[in-house]
Amino acid sequence: MKNLEVAELLNEIADYLEFANEPFKIRAYRKAALVIEGLSEDIEQVWKESRLMELPGVGEGIAKKIDDFLKNGKSKYLQELKKATPVDMESLGKIEGIGPKTILKLYKELKVKTVADLEKAAKKGKIQKISGLGPTVEQNILKSIEFARKTSERVPLGFALSSAEEVVRMLKTLKEVQKVSIAGSTRRMKETIGDIDILATSKAPEKVIEFFTKMPNVADVLAKGPTKSSVRLKEGIQVDIRVLDDNIFGAALLYFTGNKEHNILLRRIAIEKGLKLSEYGLFDNKTNRIVAGRTEEDVYKKLGMGYIEPEMREDEGEIELAQHNMLPKLIGYNDIKGDLQMHTRWSDGSNTIEEMALAAKKLGYEYICITDHTGRLAIANALDEKRILEQRKDIDKINKKIRGIKILQGVEVNIKDDGTLDMPGKVLKQLDIVVASIHSGFKNPKEKITKRMLKAMENENVDIIAHPTGRLITKRESYDIDLDRIFEAAKKTNTIMEINAYPERMDLRDAHVRAAVKAGVKLAISTDAHNADQLHFMKLGIGTARRGWATKNDIINTRSLKEMLKSLKK
Ligand code: DGT
Ligand code: CA
Ligand code: CA
Ligand code: ZN
């Protein structure tokens, strides 16, 4: 589906229109973007059937822009707008806390055109003097520039993984390909990816390389040799491929999965045993004969250890444990029995409860929990008391209608500034599950944020804390919170910590999961899906849990409905 791309295009056009001083047009584009983002139908289907203008907010002008984009893969109108705009909107727009309006203001007042100009102006203290901006904004701009610098070249796993899976799918259609696998950081399920690594085996490597460089989603070929190549996909991410002999698939996969430190340690262990390890196999030093290479298991075994899951290969102590046969048995990708955070049309989601339930049933789940937003949050359509009761009836009705999956009613409540919730206890008591999270006051000092969350965890109605650190991978650092104290309290109060699998969130992250598991805290992996397709994000959360060495027992939604409910506070 290109829905998100189209919505992004319209939003981007709206950003540039700020410079053209077209307030009505801006609003129209933003509104249309919202509609398309929330559309459950495939926008390309709507387009093919010439129904674009039937969508609310899409008039002739906007329909034409969408048509051009879907036909040609780019927008001529946007290109013209870009040419006519004097500033580097794309890079400036990535700095958190400044939108197109501020960019325009900064251009008018300080002639800021690039991120470098912005940094210079902030360092000289010029931004705080502009009305409506002030010293805090200036400090935040400097922090965001630093943050953007650190993260800009890496892509969230969620995006890289779908591109990687698509490449694997295409390569599998080629008869010359014997085996093909994702390798590198994507196979290790690292939260951000520098480039995608693919490994294939074949007797005709040139044919595989030829096919690889000509895939329809390739934008540029960066390097091309007889057995390896690098391309840049249209999505912007680089993909490296290596084609090797089928006999050494295991050794090659081990090598190209990494990480580098893990490999270095393995090589050292090989040397101690009179062996030599490379991407071509494990060899006896004296005879130069290959002793293992067909599978990763073979190689690990000959090195004197059990198989290590890719998500653990980070040189974090896993090799020593493997040598002593003491590795934890990680939660598996098929162990999840239900998803405990998702949104529907009752708040800001784009599917109905029934649609979400049917999609979840297809995934083989036993239960789901609907957790629409409540209260005073600036989210469109948040639930109040009355609508929570109406929703209960809706859920009861659908539970009667659909067999084979149980729909629970929950909410995602906001933890207010003082640690209380934005929905009274007498309402929350009646719900199956209450998920609480912080959506405001991100800049609060550590002590205050920590106390806010602690107070919410002591609340008898709160079952799960959602996205506990509030970070957005490429946009926002986490708020300052004392997770040691939070985990201690989680154990004491039996509050579940969420591993939010939404690609931009991945929160708790891997290292936090590991600390939580160590502290004996129970976890839930939830997608936070805002439409039915997004239920597939679950595997990202499972990958994160595995990177945090979590076992099935640590994750409450691997349990049957009855057992899962029993493990909650109330
Ligand atoms: P990334 O792409 O930055 O997210 O991280 P990786 O881990 O995918 O790193 P990448 O793409 O540079 O290399 C893929 C794998 O190839 C890496 O995990 C281990 C292996 N590798 C790459 N360079 C070296 C090296 O110099 N020595 C060893 N032992 N392995 C390497
Ligand atoms: Ca890589
Ligand atoms: Ca690479
Ligand atoms: Zn939401």
PDB file of N, CA, C and O and ligand atoms in Angstrom, residues 154 183-186 188 192-198 238 240 256-257, ligand 2:
ATOM      1  N   ARG A 154      20.836   6.050   9.717  1.00  0.00           N
ATOM      2  CA  ARG A 154      20.275   4.731   9.997  1.00  0.00           C
ATOM      3  C   ARG A 154      18.757   4.730   9.861  1.00  0.00           C
ATOM      4  O   ARG A 154      18.102   5.738  10.052  1.00  0.00           O
ATOM      5  N   ALA A 183      20.942 -11.236   6.303  1.00  0.00           N
ATOM      6  CA  ALA A 183      22.052 -11.339   7.250  1.00  0.00           C
ATOM      7  C   ALA A 183      22.227  -9.984   7.947  1.00  0.00           C
ATOM      8  O   ALA A 183      21.288  -9.185   7.970  1.00  0.00           O
ATOM      9  N   GLY A 184      23.405  -9.739   8.486  1.00  0.00           N
ATOM     10  CA  GLY A 184      23.705  -8.428   9.079  1.00  0.00           C
ATOM     11  C   GLY A 184      22.784  -8.031  10.222  1.00  0.00           C
ATOM     12  O   GLY A 184      22.123  -8.864  10.849  1.00  0.00           O
ATOM     13  N   SER A 185      22.741  -6.720  10.476  1.00  0.00           N
ATOM     14  CA  SER A 185      21.980  -6.212  11.616  1.00  0.00           C
ATOM     15  C   SER A 185      20.488  -6.475  11.475  1.00  0.00           C
ATOM     16  O   SER A 185      19.777  -6.563  12.474  1.00  0.00           O
ATOM     17  N   THR A 186      19.993  -6.597  10.234  1.00  0.00           N
ATOM     18  CA  THR A 186      18.559  -6.871  10.039  1.00  0.00           C
ATOM     19  C   THR A 186      18.218  -8.255  10.586  1.00  0.00           C
ATOM     20  O   THR A 186      17.184  -8.440  11.215  1.00  0.00           O
ATOM     21  N   ARG A 188      19.826  -9.707  12.936  1.00  0.00           N
ATOM     22  CA  ARG A 188      19.963  -9.598  14.397  1.00  0.00           C
ATOM     23  C   ARG A 188      18.834  -8.773  15.007  1.00  0.00           C
ATOM     24  O   ARG A 188      18.779  -8.558  16.210  1.00  0.00           O
ATOM     25  N   THR A 192      17.911  -0.132  14.603  1.00  0.00           N
ATOM     26  CA  THR A 192      18.141   0.665  13.398  1.00  0.00           C
ATOM     27  C   THR A 192      19.167  -0.055  12.534  1.00  0.00           C
ATOM     28  O   THR A 192      20.030  -0.771  13.030  1.00  0.00           O
ATOM     29  N   ILE A 193      19.064   0.185  11.236  1.00  0.00           N
ATOM     30  CA  ILE A 193      19.847  -0.574  10.265  1.00  0.00           C
ATOM     31  C   ILE A 193      20.662   0.390   9.406  1.00  0.00           C
ATOM     32  O   ILE A 193      20.120   1.367   8.875  1.00  0.00           O
ATOM     33  N   GLY A 194      21.958   0.115   9.292  1.00  0.00           N
ATOM     34  CA  GLY A 194      22.808   0.931   8.417  1.00  0.00           C
ATOM     35  C   GLY A 194      22.595   0.546   6.968  1.00  0.00           C
ATOM     36  O   GLY A 194      22.221   1.364   6.144  1.00  0.00           O
ATOM     37  N   ASP A 195      22.815  -0.721   6.634  1.00  0.00           N
ATOM     38  CA  ASP A 195      22.449  -1.230   5.314  1.00  0.00           C
ATOM     39  C   ASP A 195      21.952  -2.660   5.466  1.00  0.00           C
ATOM     40  O   ASP A 195      22.197  -3.310   6.480  1.00  0.00           O
ATOM     41  N   ILE A 196      21.219  -3.109   4.453  1.00  0.00           N
ATOM     42  CA  ILE A 196      20.673  -4.464   4.475  1.00  0.00           C
ATOM     43  C   ILE A 196      21.710  -5.399   3.866  1.00  0.00           C
ATOM     44  O   ILE A 196      22.326  -5.067   2.852  1.00  0.00           O
ATOM     45  N   ASP A 197      21.926  -6.561   4.484  1.00  0.00           N
ATOM     46  CA  ASP A 197      22.847  -7.546   3.935  1.00  0.00           C
ATOM     47  C   ASP A 197      22.072  -8.797   3.562  1.00  0.00           C
ATOM     48  O   ASP A 197      21.284  -9.291   4.361  1.00  0.00           O
ATOM     49  N   ILE A 198      22.300  -9.272   2.355  1.00  0.00           N
ATOM     50  CA  ILE A 198      21.602 -10.463   1.866  1.00  0.00           C
ATOM     51  C   ILE A 198      22.656 -11.483   1.440  1.00  0.00           C
ATOM     52  O   ILE A 198      23.667 -11.131   0.830  1.00  0.00           O
ATOM     53  N   GLN A 238      20.510   1.116   1.364  1.00  0.00           N
ATOM     54  CA  GLN A 238      21.473   0.331   0.583  1.00  0.00           C
ATOM     55  C   GLN A 238      21.324  -1.165   0.883  1.00  0.00           C
ATOM     56  O   GLN A 238      21.065  -1.547   2.021  1.00  0.00           O
ATOM     57  N   ASP A 240      23.435  -4.820   0.312  1.00  0.00           N
ATOM     58  CA  ASP A 240      24.619  -5.564  -0.134  1.00  0.00           C
ATOM     59  C   ASP A 240      24.230  -7.011  -0.324  1.00  0.00           C
ATOM     60  O   ASP A 240      23.541  -7.579   0.520  1.00  0.00           O
ATOM     61  N   PHE A 256      28.414 -13.068   7.813  1.00  0.00           N
ATOM     62  CA  PHE A 256      27.726 -11.838   7.395  1.00  0.00           C
ATOM     63  C   PHE A 256      26.579 -11.438   8.310  1.00  0.00           C
ATOM     64  O   PHE A 256      25.958 -10.411   8.115  1.00  0.00           O
ATOM     65  N   THR A 257      26.296 -12.254   9.307  1.00  0.00           N
ATOM     66  CA  THR A 257      25.297 -11.839  10.296  1.00  0.00           C
ATOM     67  C   THR A 257      25.958 -10.991  11.372  1.00  0.00           C
ATOM     68  O   THR A 257      25.356 -10.041  11.870  1.00  0.00           O
TER      69      THR A 257
HETATM   70 CA    CA B   2      24.298  -4.102   7.399  1.00  0.00          CA
END
